[in-house]
Amino acid sequence: MRLESWGRGALAPLVNLDYRRLLFGTVLWWQCFHMEMVVLGWLVFDLTNSARMVSLVSFCRTLPLLLVGLFSSPIIDYFGRRPVVIAAQSVNLAAYLAMIGLLWSGNAAPWNIALVAFCLGTAWAIDWPTRRSLVPDMLGKERIVDGLLLESFLTGFSRIIGPSIAGALIARFGAVGCYTGMAILSLCALSILIPLLRGSVPRTTKPFKMVSLSLLGEGMRYVRSNQTISAVLLTTLIMNLWIFPYVSLLPVFARDILHKGPVELGLLSTGTGLGSFLGLLSINYLRHRVNVGSLFIVGSGWLCIALVLFALSHVYALSWTMLFFAGMGMSCFGTLQSTIILLSTSDEMRSRVMGILVLAIGGDPLGQLQIGTLAENFGVQATLAGQASAALLVIILIATFLPGILQPQ
């Protein structure tokens, strides 16, 4: 079928060549990310036998979200979105090569693994909002939902096969084999994205410090004036503070609660990926029938409930099923989070608000420290069940006191 024949359908964004390059480069980028989440936790837990140390290294991986979040917008606007994506992808490749060197030489230790993780997190903190901000540039606002749904569908495959491939590579070749596979995929992604430089626009002529101060202030005032955006950002902060740090504890659940190895650990994350497909299908069916803000809130609450049940399970099949259901909620949260913000934000404020979104995601490093400390003292099951329950309560309060999120977009 010719690409031109898709012009009026859900696949219409694929007609745009630059969007196709961004899309397929992003799929490989997420593939590496999901593989990294498995190998990083397993490697550190294997070296230290400490759930707290796993959380500390994960804290280093996500700390840049908090440190860089507010400044990602000036960086993106100053250097340009397309060059920033290429630079961040190059950092990813360099970091994977550094980990290969550490593992081959036998010098891998928690401190240098954390340092590499910090570099990867810094690149992610700038890369992710840049990629999302490029979608309206390429497709226009009328195709934002279609573009993000296509991305979510294809990257959903990464969430399914990435953890499984990581677990198999770790079992067969060790962590070094997994990082080697990630380096190859990262190199492929970089080669796909480099042609995007041809469409880059000249960077701003303002001095960087002037740009930084003005953009940050404008962005914060804009967010406070918009109830819908405020609700999304608050929900994002809560989810990253109390929910998403659960990923760092999956190696502990797999080995000590469910008594399984790296392959089964990978399959747990695969269950989340499979569930995300059902969530995406639900979004695609309901988005013209139900307000996307309501889907965002309901999906976030669904994720919290599924994780409470996962935390209390001692049976591998039940745990896998609960992560499958969690994936449904995760896809609603992750896809509609950016969609609502991009739809509710003017073009000139887009990078600034996306930068503040990264700051809200920056609650994750604080959550990593908290969940690791609580897990050491109260156990991983009680900790995750308690945090997921608290998150559900706060989401209900956000929807109650900021009802703009439930209004038609």
mmCIF file of C-alpha atoms in Angstrom:
data_model
loop_
_atom_site.group_PDB
_atom_site.id
_atom_site.type_symbol
_atom_site.label_atom_id
_atom_site.label_comp_id
_atom_site.label_asym_id
_atom_site.label_seq_id
_atom_site.Cartn_x
_atom_site.Cartn_y
_atom_site.Cartn_z
ATOM 1 C CA MET A 1 0.000 0.000 0.000
ATOM 2 C CA ARG A 2 1.335 3.461 -0.950
ATOM 3 C CA LEU A 3 2.004 5.866 1.914
ATOM 4 C CA GLU A 4 -0.115 8.512 0.195
ATOM 5 C CA SER A 5 -3.202 6.320 0.582
ATOM 6 C CA TRP A 6 -2.908 6.604 4.365
ATOM 7 C CA GLY A 7 -3.296 10.374 4.298
ATOM 8 C CA ARG A 8 -6.739 10.441 5.946
ATOM 9 C CA GLY A 9 -6.394 7.472 8.300
ATOM 10 C CA ALA A 10 -4.753 6.728 11.623
ATOM 11 C CA LEU A 11 -1.508 6.013 9.767
ATOM 12 C CA ALA A 12 -1.479 9.457 8.123
ATOM 13 C CA PRO A 13 1.554 10.642 10.158
ATOM 14 C CA LEU A 14 3.692 8.041 8.355
ATOM 15 C CA VAL A 15 3.418 10.103 5.166
ATOM 16 C CA ASN A 16 5.862 12.566 6.756
ATOM 17 C CA LEU A 17 9.421 11.323 6.140
ATOM 18 C CA ASP A 18 10.961 13.160 9.101
ATOM 19 C CA TYR A 19 8.281 11.779 11.412
ATOM 20 C CA ARG A 20 9.066 8.247 10.200
ATOM 21 C CA ARG A 21 12.741 8.791 10.998
ATOM 22 C CA LEU A 22 11.903 10.161 14.434
ATOM 23 C CA LEU A 23 9.440 7.324 15.067
ATOM 24 C CA PHE A 24 11.742 4.437 14.184
ATOM 25 C CA GLY A 25 14.711 6.029 15.937
ATOM 26 C CA THR A 26 12.519 6.445 19.019
ATOM 27 C CA VAL A 27 11.403 2.800 18.890
ATOM 28 C CA LEU A 28 15.045 1.671 19.064
ATOM 29 C CA TRP A 29 15.717 4.242 21.795
ATOM 30 C CA TRP A 30 12.908 2.823 23.948
ATOM 31 C CA GLN A 31 14.088 -0.709 23.203
ATOM 32 C CA CYS A 32 17.440 0.165 24.778
ATOM 33 C CA PHE A 33 15.704 1.870 27.691
ATOM 34 C CA HIS A 34 13.600 -1.169 28.606
ATOM 35 C CA MET A 35 16.609 -3.464 28.286
ATOM 36 C CA GLU A 36 18.601 -1.107 30.508
ATOM 37 C CA MET A 37 15.972 -1.157 33.257
ATOM 38 C CA VAL A 38 16.322 -4.940 33.505
ATOM 39 C CA VAL A 39 20.105 -5.233 33.293
ATOM 40 C CA LEU A 40 20.825 -2.283 35.583
ATOM 41 C CA GLY A 41 18.747 -3.598 38.472
ATOM 42 C CA TRP A 42 19.909 -7.181 38.049
ATOM 43 C CA LEU A 43 23.600 -6.220 37.807
ATOM 44 C CA VAL A 44 23.583 -4.038 40.908
ATOM 45 C CA PHE A 45 21.548 -6.525 42.948
ATOM 46 C CA ASP A 46 23.875 -9.319 41.869
ATOM 47 C CA LEU A 47 26.937 -7.290 42.920
ATOM 48 C CA THR A 48 25.594 -5.996 46.246
ATOM 49 C CA ASN A 49 22.640 -8.195 47.289
ATOM 50 C CA SER A 50 21.013 -4.979 48.550
ATOM 51 C CA ALA A 51 17.615 -3.619 47.569
ATOM 52 C CA ARG A 52 18.676 -0.237 48.907
ATOM 53 C CA MET A 53 21.757 -0.152 46.662
ATOM 54 C CA VAL A 54 19.595 -0.982 43.645
ATOM 55 C CA SER A 55 17.388 1.968 44.537
ATOM 56 C CA LEU A 56 20.420 4.234 45.041
ATOM 57 C CA VAL A 57 21.766 3.462 41.579
ATOM 58 C CA SER A 58 18.289 3.952 40.126
ATOM 59 C CA PHE A 59 18.219 7.263 42.012
ATOM 60 C CA CYS A 60 21.376 8.307 40.156
ATOM 61 C CA ARG A 61 19.722 7.288 36.870
ATOM 62 C CA THR A 62 16.719 9.532 37.517
ATOM 63 C CA LEU A 63 18.323 12.390 39.514
ATOM 64 C CA PRO A 64 19.021 14.438 36.332
ATOM 65 C CA LEU A 65 15.261 14.709 35.792
ATOM 66 C CA LEU A 66 15.162 16.856 38.915
ATOM 67 C CA LEU A 67 18.401 18.739 38.220
ATOM 68 C CA VAL A 68 17.972 19.306 34.489
ATOM 69 C CA GLY A 69 14.180 19.488 34.204
ATOM 70 C CA LEU A 70 13.724 23.249 34.429
ATOM 71 C CA PHE A 71 16.756 23.929 32.228
ATOM 72 C CA SER A 72 15.906 21.496 29.462
ATOM 73 C CA SER A 73 13.599 24.053 27.847
ATOM 74 C CA PRO A 74 16.281 26.776 27.448
ATOM 75 C CA ILE A 75 18.751 24.171 26.170
ATOM 76 C CA ILE A 76 16.247 22.876 23.603
ATOM 77 C CA ASP A 77 15.223 26.360 22.437
ATOM 78 C CA TYR A 78 18.809 27.624 22.277
ATOM 79 C CA PHE A 79 20.385 24.768 20.328
ATOM 80 C CA GLY A 80 17.309 23.574 18.417
ATOM 81 C CA ARG A 81 15.215 20.429 18.858
ATOM 82 C CA ARG A 82 16.759 18.293 16.123
ATOM 83 C CA PRO A 83 20.444 18.839 17.063
ATOM 84 C CA VAL A 84 19.584 18.157 20.711
ATOM 85 C CA VAL A 85 18.039 14.779 19.831
ATOM 86 C CA ILE A 86 21.170 13.775 17.880
ATOM 87 C CA ALA A 87 23.484 14.887 20.708
ATOM 88 C CA ALA A 88 21.487 13.008 23.359
ATOM 89 C CA GLN A 89 21.437 9.822 21.274
ATOM 90 C CA SER A 90 25.225 10.079 20.927
ATOM 91 C CA VAL A 91 25.575 10.287 24.706
ATOM 92 C CA ASN A 92 23.506 7.104 25.062
ATOM 93 C CA LEU A 93 25.825 5.234 22.708
ATOM 94 C CA ALA A 94 28.933 6.482 24.532
ATOM 95 C CA ALA A 95 27.490 5.420 27.905
ATOM 96 C CA TYR A 96 26.715 1.889 26.716
ATOM 97 C CA LEU A 97 30.245 1.557 25.330
ATOM 98 C CA ALA A 98 31.626 2.732 28.678
ATOM 99 C CA MET A 99 29.640 0.033 30.501
ATOM 100 C CA ILE A 100 30.945 -2.615 28.108
ATOM 101 C CA GLY A 101 34.486 -1.503 28.902
ATOM 102 C CA LEU A 102 33.882 -1.626 32.663
ATOM 103 C CA LEU A 103 32.365 -5.105 32.509
ATOM 104 C CA TRP A 104 35.020 -6.547 30.187
ATOM 105 C CA SER A 105 37.809 -5.204 32.418
ATOM 106 C CA GLY A 106 36.180 -6.493 35.595
ATOM 107 C CA ASN A 107 36.109 -2.985 37.082
ATOM 108 C CA ALA A 108 32.329 -2.575 37.255
ATOM 109 C CA ALA A 109 31.292 -1.417 40.727
ATOM 110 C CA PRO A 110 28.206 0.327 42.103
ATOM 111 C CA TRP A 111 29.890 3.753 42.065
ATOM 112 C CA ASN A 112 30.938 3.731 38.407
ATOM 113 C CA ILE A 113 27.695 2.040 37.316
ATOM 114 C CA ALA A 114 25.871 4.885 39.075
ATOM 115 C CA LEU A 115 28.053 7.437 37.257
ATOM 116 C CA VAL A 116 27.202 5.962 33.855
ATOM 117 C CA ALA A 117 23.539 5.783 34.871
ATOM 118 C CA PHE A 118 23.671 9.486 35.782
ATOM 119 C CA CYS A 119 24.980 10.333 32.306
ATOM 120 C CA LEU A 120 22.197 8.295 30.696
ATOM 121 C CA GLY A 121 19.629 10.029 32.890
ATOM 122 C CA THR A 122 20.959 13.461 31.918
ATOM 123 C CA ALA A 123 20.616 12.610 28.234
ATOM 124 C CA TRP A 124 17.081 11.265 28.825
ATOM 125 C CA ALA A 125 15.983 14.391 30.718
ATOM 126 C CA ILE A 126 16.704 16.504 27.641
ATOM 127 C CA ASP A 127 15.979 13.927 24.942
ATOM 128 C CA TRP A 128 12.453 12.843 25.890
ATOM 129 C CA PRO A 129 10.743 16.278 25.963
ATOM 130 C CA THR A 130 12.597 17.200 22.760
ATOM 131 C CA ARG A 131 11.279 14.162 20.888
ATOM 132 C CA ARG A 132 7.743 14.820 22.091
ATOM 133 C CA SER A 133 7.976 18.524 21.172
ATOM 134 C CA LEU A 134 9.064 17.593 17.645
ATOM 135 C CA VAL A 135 5.801 15.748 16.935
ATOM 136 C CA PRO A 136 3.639 18.890 16.553
ATOM 137 C CA ASP A 137 6.438 20.490 14.500
ATOM 138 C CA MET A 138 6.226 17.663 12.003
ATOM 139 C CA LEU A 139 2.507 16.819 12.079
ATOM 140 C CA GLY A 140 0.638 19.849 13.388
ATOM 141 C CA LYS A 141 -1.688 19.812 16.400
ATOM 142 C CA GLU A 142 -4.472 18.105 14.478
ATOM 143 C CA ARG A 143 -2.362 14.923 14.256
ATOM 144 C CA ILE A 144 -0.776 14.920 17.729
ATOM 145 C CA VAL A 145 -2.976 12.107 19.072
ATOM 146 C CA ASP A 146 -2.414 9.974 15.958
ATOM 147 C CA GLY A 147 1.341 10.573 16.099
ATOM 148 C CA LEU A 148 1.678 9.738 19.796
ATOM 149 C CA LEU A 149 -0.574 6.691 19.500
ATOM 150 C CA LEU A 150 1.564 5.356 16.635
ATOM 151 C CA GLU A 151 4.661 5.917 18.745
ATOM 152 C CA SER A 152 3.071 4.196 21.721
ATOM 153 C CA PHE A 153 1.941 1.192 19.660
ATOM 154 C CA LEU A 154 5.389 0.637 18.161
ATOM 155 C CA THR A 155 7.321 1.349 21.338
ATOM 156 C CA GLY A 156 4.931 -1.066 23.038
ATOM 157 C CA PHE A 157 6.733 -3.811 21.154
ATOM 158 C CA SER A 158 9.936 -2.570 22.760
ATOM 159 C CA ARG A 159 8.333 -2.838 26.185
ATOM 160 C CA ILE A 160 7.334 -6.424 25.369
ATOM 161 C CA ILE A 161 10.465 -7.788 23.727
ATOM 162 C CA GLY A 162 13.058 -5.522 25.337
ATOM 163 C CA PRO A 163 12.907 -6.977 28.869
ATOM 164 C CA SER A 164 12.686 -10.541 27.539
ATOM 165 C CA ILE A 165 15.713 -10.030 25.285
ATOM 166 C CA ALA A 166 17.586 -8.448 28.179
ATOM 167 C CA GLY A 167 16.806 -11.377 30.477
ATOM 168 C CA ALA A 168 17.865 -13.909 27.841
ATOM 169 C CA LEU A 169 21.115 -12.039 27.083
ATOM 170 C CA ILE A 170 21.961 -11.784 30.774
ATOM 171 C CA ALA A 171 21.316 -15.505 31.287
ATOM 172 C CA ARG A 172 23.415 -16.476 28.222
ATOM 173 C CA PHE A 173 26.189 -13.860 28.030
ATOM 174 C CA GLY A 174 25.990 -11.923 31.277
ATOM 175 C CA ALA A 175 25.413 -8.193 31.648
ATOM 176 C CA VAL A 176 28.141 -7.391 29.109
ATOM 177 C CA GLY A 177 26.182 -9.207 26.401
ATOM 178 C CA CYS A 178 23.092 -7.146 27.190
ATOM 179 C CA TYR A 179 24.980 -3.841 27.060
ATOM 180 C CA THR A 180 26.586 -4.892 23.768
ATOM 181 C CA GLY A 181 23.166 -5.467 22.250
ATOM 182 C CA MET A 182 22.045 -2.066 23.534
ATOM 183 C CA ALA A 183 25.084 -0.361 21.984
ATOM 184 C CA ILE A 184 24.307 -1.905 18.584
ATOM 185 C CA LEU A 185 20.677 -0.762 18.750
ATOM 186 C CA SER A 186 21.747 2.716 19.865
ATOM 187 C CA LEU A 187 24.123 3.010 16.915
ATOM 188 C CA CYS A 188 21.298 2.039 14.548
ATOM 189 C CA ALA A 189 19.022 4.649 16.116
ATOM 190 C CA LEU A 190 21.686 7.329 15.711
ATOM 191 C CA SER A 191 22.152 6.513 12.033
ATOM 192 C CA ILE A 192 18.374 6.815 11.491
ATOM 193 C CA LEU A 193 18.135 10.177 13.260
ATOM 194 C CA ILE A 194 21.147 11.981 11.768
ATOM 195 C CA PRO A 195 19.284 12.985 8.543
ATOM 196 C CA LEU A 196 16.919 15.050 10.724
ATOM 197 C CA LEU A 197 19.695 17.661 10.963
ATOM 198 C CA ARG A 198 18.867 18.742 7.419
ATOM 199 C CA GLY A 199 15.567 20.146 8.674
ATOM 200 C CA SER A 200 16.971 21.994 11.696
ATOM 201 C CA VAL A 201 16.267 25.713 12.062
ATOM 202 C CA PRO A 202 18.790 28.377 13.101
ATOM 203 C CA ARG A 203 19.174 28.639 16.862
ATOM 204 C CA THR A 204 18.160 31.737 18.804
ATOM 205 C CA THR A 205 20.584 34.663 18.831
ATOM 206 C CA LYS A 206 19.823 35.582 22.458
ATOM 207 C CA PRO A 207 22.484 34.857 25.099
ATOM 208 C CA PHE A 208 21.743 31.613 26.872
ATOM 209 C CA LYS A 209 21.382 33.136 30.372
ATOM 210 C CA MET A 210 18.773 35.636 29.206
ATOM 211 C CA VAL A 211 16.833 32.878 27.491
ATOM 212 C CA SER A 212 16.958 30.680 30.589
ATOM 213 C CA LEU A 213 15.604 33.255 33.053
ATOM 214 C CA SER A 214 12.798 34.482 30.846
ATOM 215 C CA LEU A 215 11.625 31.061 29.684
ATOM 216 C CA LEU A 216 11.533 29.546 33.164
ATOM 217 C CA GLY A 217 9.426 32.341 34.616
ATOM 218 C CA GLU A 218 6.989 32.377 31.709
ATOM 219 C CA GLY A 219 6.567 28.608 31.818
ATOM 220 C CA MET A 220 5.739 28.496 35.535
ATOM 221 C CA ARG A 221 3.189 31.332 35.239
ATOM 222 C CA TYR A 222 1.568 29.644 32.251
ATOM 223 C CA VAL A 223 1.198 26.341 34.131
ATOM 224 C CA ARG A 224 -0.406 28.008 37.150
ATOM 225 C CA SER A 225 -3.003 29.637 34.913
ATOM 226 C CA ASN A 226 -4.142 26.362 33.320
ATOM 227 C CA GLN A 227 -6.035 23.927 35.576
ATOM 228 C CA THR A 228 -5.802 21.029 33.117
ATOM 229 C CA ILE A 229 -2.030 21.267 32.787
ATOM 230 C CA SER A 230 -1.653 21.701 36.555
ATOM 231 C CA ALA A 231 -3.649 18.512 37.187
ATOM 232 C CA VAL A 232 -1.536 16.528 34.717
ATOM 233 C CA LEU A 233 1.710 17.793 36.253
ATOM 234 C CA LEU A 234 0.580 17.032 39.815
ATOM 235 C CA THR A 235 -0.517 13.527 38.822
ATOM 236 C CA THR A 236 2.807 13.028 37.061
ATOM 237 C CA LEU A 237 4.683 14.086 40.192
ATOM 238 C CA ILE A 238 2.723 11.653 42.394
ATOM 239 C CA MET A 239 3.128 8.752 39.957
ATOM 240 C CA ASN A 240 6.873 9.276 39.704
ATOM 241 C CA LEU A 241 7.272 9.743 43.444
ATOM 242 C CA TRP A 242 5.238 6.754 44.644
ATOM 243 C CA ILE A 243 4.506 4.462 41.689
ATOM 244 C CA PHE A 244 7.193 4.187 39.024
ATOM 245 C CA PRO A 245 10.108 3.548 41.437
ATOM 246 C CA TYR A 246 8.596 0.065 41.791
ATOM 247 C CA VAL A 247 10.644 -0.931 38.726
ATOM 248 C CA SER A 248 13.867 -0.799 40.762
ATOM 249 C CA LEU A 249 12.396 -3.386 43.164
ATOM 250 C CA LEU A 250 11.414 -5.899 40.470
ATOM 251 C CA PRO A 251 14.707 -7.845 40.837
ATOM 252 C CA VAL A 252 13.940 -8.201 44.561
ATOM 253 C CA PHE A 253 10.368 -9.364 43.885
ATOM 254 C CA ALA A 254 11.613 -11.812 41.233
ATOM 255 C CA ARG A 255 14.378 -13.387 43.310
ATOM 256 C CA ASP A 256 13.249 -13.120 46.938
ATOM 257 C CA ILE A 257 9.433 -13.075 46.756
ATOM 258 C CA LEU A 258 8.709 -15.149 43.643
ATOM 259 C CA HIS A 259 11.988 -17.164 43.712
ATOM 260 C CA LYS A 260 12.757 -16.707 40.000
ATOM 261 C CA GLY A 261 15.792 -15.820 37.853
ATOM 262 C CA PRO A 262 16.688 -13.166 35.210
ATOM 263 C CA VAL A 263 14.566 -14.742 32.462
ATOM 264 C CA GLU A 264 11.428 -14.643 34.617
ATOM 265 C CA LEU A 265 12.356 -11.087 35.684
ATOM 266 C CA GLY A 266 12.371 -10.063 32.038
ATOM 267 C CA LEU A 267 9.021 -11.761 31.491
ATOM 268 C CA LEU A 268 7.483 -9.744 34.332
ATOM 269 C CA SER A 269 8.287 -6.532 32.464
ATOM 270 C CA THR A 270 7.065 -8.166 29.260
ATOM 271 C CA GLY A 271 3.681 -8.625 30.934
ATOM 272 C CA THR A 272 3.538 -4.864 31.485
ATOM 273 C CA GLY A 273 4.315 -4.330 27.802
ATOM 274 C CA LEU A 274 1.581 -6.688 26.661
ATOM 275 C CA GLY A 275 -0.925 -4.934 28.901
ATOM 276 C CA SER A 276 0.053 -1.593 27.422
ATOM 277 C CA PHE A 277 -1.221 -2.755 24.016
ATOM 278 C CA LEU A 278 -4.678 -3.390 25.425
ATOM 279 C CA GLY A 279 -4.534 0.037 27.036
ATOM 280 C CA LEU A 280 -3.589 1.664 23.733
ATOM 281 C CA LEU A 281 -6.418 -0.111 21.926
ATOM 282 C CA SER A 282 -8.774 1.194 24.608
ATOM 283 C CA ILE A 283 -7.496 4.749 24.115
ATOM 284 C CA ASN A 284 -7.889 4.513 20.360
ATOM 285 C CA TYR A 285 -11.480 3.272 20.746
ATOM 286 C CA LEU A 286 -12.562 5.651 23.498
ATOM 287 C CA ARG A 287 -10.768 8.895 22.593
ATOM 288 C CA HIS A 288 -13.666 10.105 20.422
ATOM 289 C CA ARG A 289 -16.244 8.982 22.976
ATOM 290 C CA VAL A 290 -14.739 9.947 26.343
ATOM 291 C CA ASN A 291 -12.778 13.012 27.434
ATOM 292 C CA VAL A 292 -9.054 12.181 27.308
ATOM 293 C CA GLY A 293 -8.577 13.819 30.718
ATOM 294 C CA SER A 294 -10.987 11.317 32.259
ATOM 295 C CA LEU A 295 -9.115 8.459 30.565
ATOM 296 C CA PHE A 296 -5.879 9.840 31.995
ATOM 297 C CA ILE A 297 -7.222 9.901 35.567
ATOM 298 C CA VAL A 298 -8.955 6.506 35.342
ATOM 299 C CA GLY A 299 -5.878 4.874 33.770
ATOM 300 C CA SER A 300 -3.619 6.283 36.483
ATOM 301 C CA GLY A 301 -5.910 4.977 39.219
ATOM 302 C CA TRP A 302 -6.138 1.572 37.509
ATOM 303 C CA LEU A 303 -2.338 1.364 37.547
ATOM 304 C CA CYS A 304 -2.255 2.051 41.283
ATOM 305 C CA ILE A 305 -4.807 -0.678 42.043
ATOM 306 C CA ALA A 306 -2.964 -3.246 39.916
ATOM 307 C CA LEU A 307 0.320 -2.536 41.724
ATOM 308 C CA VAL A 308 -1.312 -2.944 45.139
ATOM 309 C CA LEU A 309 -2.427 -6.449 44.117
ATOM 310 C CA PHE A 310 0.971 -7.207 42.556
ATOM 311 C CA ALA A 311 2.730 -6.194 45.768
ATOM 312 C CA LEU A 312 0.650 -8.597 47.851
ATOM 313 C CA SER A 313 1.090 -11.608 45.534
ATOM 314 C CA HIS A 314 3.404 -14.591 46.191
ATOM 315 C CA VAL A 315 2.344 -16.466 43.031
ATOM 316 C CA TYR A 316 4.294 -15.781 39.835
ATOM 317 C CA ALA A 317 1.300 -16.185 37.501
ATOM 318 C CA LEU A 318 -0.810 -13.779 39.558
ATOM 319 C CA SER A 319 2.059 -11.290 39.778
ATOM 320 C CA TRP A 320 2.522 -11.423 35.992
ATOM 321 C CA THR A 321 -1.223 -10.868 35.497
ATOM 322 C CA MET A 322 -1.260 -7.841 37.788
ATOM 323 C CA LEU A 323 1.658 -6.302 35.875
ATOM 324 C CA PHE A 324 -0.294 -6.970 32.670
ATOM 325 C CA PHE A 325 -3.184 -4.922 34.107
ATOM 326 C CA ALA A 326 -0.694 -2.312 35.333
ATOM 327 C CA GLY A 327 0.533 -1.971 31.752
ATOM 328 C CA MET A 328 -2.981 -0.995 30.655
ATOM 329 C CA GLY A 329 -3.015 1.890 33.104
ATOM 330 C CA MET A 330 0.573 2.799 32.310
ATOM 331 C CA SER A 331 -0.192 3.258 28.616
ATOM 332 C CA CYS A 332 -3.135 5.536 29.445
ATOM 333 C CA PHE A 333 -0.972 7.604 31.748
ATOM 334 C CA GLY A 334 2.111 7.769 29.515
ATOM 335 C CA THR A 335 0.376 8.474 26.203
ATOM 336 C CA LEU A 336 -2.278 10.894 27.430
ATOM 337 C CA GLN A 337 0.083 12.773 29.747
ATOM 338 C CA SER A 338 1.968 14.282 26.791
ATOM 339 C CA THR A 339 -1.135 14.412 24.580
ATOM 340 C CA ILE A 340 -3.136 16.560 27.002
ATOM 341 C CA ILE A 341 -0.228 18.934 27.594
ATOM 342 C CA LEU A 342 0.580 19.338 23.897
ATOM 343 C CA LEU A 343 -3.093 19.921 23.070
ATOM 344 C CA SER A 344 -3.550 22.409 25.921
ATOM 345 C CA THR A 345 -0.344 24.378 25.340
ATOM 346 C CA SER A 346 0.310 27.098 22.788
ATOM 347 C CA ASP A 347 3.121 26.532 20.279
ATOM 348 C CA GLU A 348 5.415 29.171 21.791
ATOM 349 C CA MET A 349 5.050 27.672 25.295
ATOM 350 C CA ARG A 350 5.454 24.038 24.242
ATOM 351 C CA SER A 351 9.131 23.520 25.106
ATOM 352 C CA ARG A 352 8.766 25.391 28.390
ATOM 353 C CA VAL A 353 5.819 23.320 29.607
ATOM 354 C CA MET A 354 7.472 20.077 28.476
ATOM 355 C CA GLY A 355 10.532 21.104 30.472
ATOM 356 C CA ILE A 356 8.354 21.557 33.560
ATOM 357 C CA LEU A 357 6.851 18.134 32.842
ATOM 358 C CA VAL A 358 10.368 16.698 33.044
ATOM 359 C CA LEU A 359 10.728 18.441 36.409
ATOM 360 C CA ALA A 360 7.549 16.690 37.595
ATOM 361 C CA ILE A 361 8.973 13.394 36.369
ATOM 362 C CA GLY A 362 11.956 14.389 38.495
ATOM 363 C CA GLY A 363 10.027 13.204 41.530
ATOM 364 C CA ASP A 364 11.302 9.749 40.544
ATOM 365 C CA PRO A 365 14.797 10.057 42.107
ATOM 366 C CA LEU A 366 13.271 11.093 45.431
ATOM 367 C CA GLY A 367 10.909 8.148 45.076
ATOM 368 C CA GLN A 368 13.856 5.825 44.427
ATOM 369 C CA LEU A 369 15.502 6.848 47.698
ATOM 370 C CA GLN A 370 12.252 6.601 49.602
ATOM 371 C CA ILE A 371 11.162 3.222 48.272
ATOM 372 C CA GLY A 372 14.622 1.705 48.792
ATOM 373 C CA THR A 373 14.851 2.908 52.384
ATOM 374 C CA LEU A 374 11.313 1.805 53.234
ATOM 375 C CA ALA A 375 11.859 -1.575 51.557
ATOM 376 C CA GLU A 376 14.931 -2.219 53.702
ATOM 377 C CA ASN A 377 12.949 -1.475 56.875
ATOM 378 C CA PHE A 378 9.435 -2.745 56.111
ATOM 379 C CA GLY A 379 9.903 -5.149 53.197
ATOM 380 C CA VAL A 380 9.229 -4.653 49.496
ATOM 381 C CA GLN A 381 5.636 -5.882 49.616
ATOM 382 C CA ALA A 382 4.378 -3.598 52.382
ATOM 383 C CA THR A 383 6.264 -0.637 50.907
ATOM 384 C CA LEU A 384 4.859 -0.927 47.383
ATOM 385 C CA ALA A 385 1.324 -1.703 48.559
ATOM 386 C CA GLY A 386 1.354 1.326 50.873
ATOM 387 C CA GLN A 387 2.731 3.752 48.295
ATOM 388 C CA ALA A 388 0.353 2.612 45.549
ATOM 389 C CA SER A 389 -2.616 3.011 47.895
ATOM 390 C CA ALA A 390 -1.498 6.526 48.860
ATOM 391 C CA ALA A 391 -1.063 7.470 45.191
ATOM 392 C CA LEU A 392 -4.610 6.297 44.388
ATOM 393 C CA LEU A 393 -6.015 8.504 47.155
ATOM 394 C CA VAL A 394 -4.111 11.581 45.951
ATOM 395 C CA ILE A 395 -5.214 11.052 42.322
ATOM 396 C CA ILE A 396 -8.842 11.039 43.502
ATOM 397 C CA LEU A 397 -8.187 14.312 45.363
ATOM 398 C CA ILE A 398 -6.579 15.900 42.284
ATOM 399 C CA ALA A 399 -9.612 15.045 40.150
ATOM 400 C CA THR A 400 -11.880 16.465 42.863
ATOM 401 C CA PHE A 401 -10.114 19.782 43.428
ATOM 402 C CA LEU A 402 -8.902 20.351 39.827
ATOM 403 C CA PRO A 403 -11.969 19.257 37.848
ATOM 404 C CA GLY A 404 -10.689 21.007 34.717
ATOM 405 C CA ILE A 405 -8.863 17.782 33.866
ATOM 406 C CA LEU A 406 -12.253 16.075 33.481
ATOM 407 C CA GLN A 407 -13.688 18.701 31.132
ATOM 408 C CA PRO A 408 -13.823 18.103 27.351
ATOM 409 C CA GLN A 409 -10.578 19.018 25.591
#
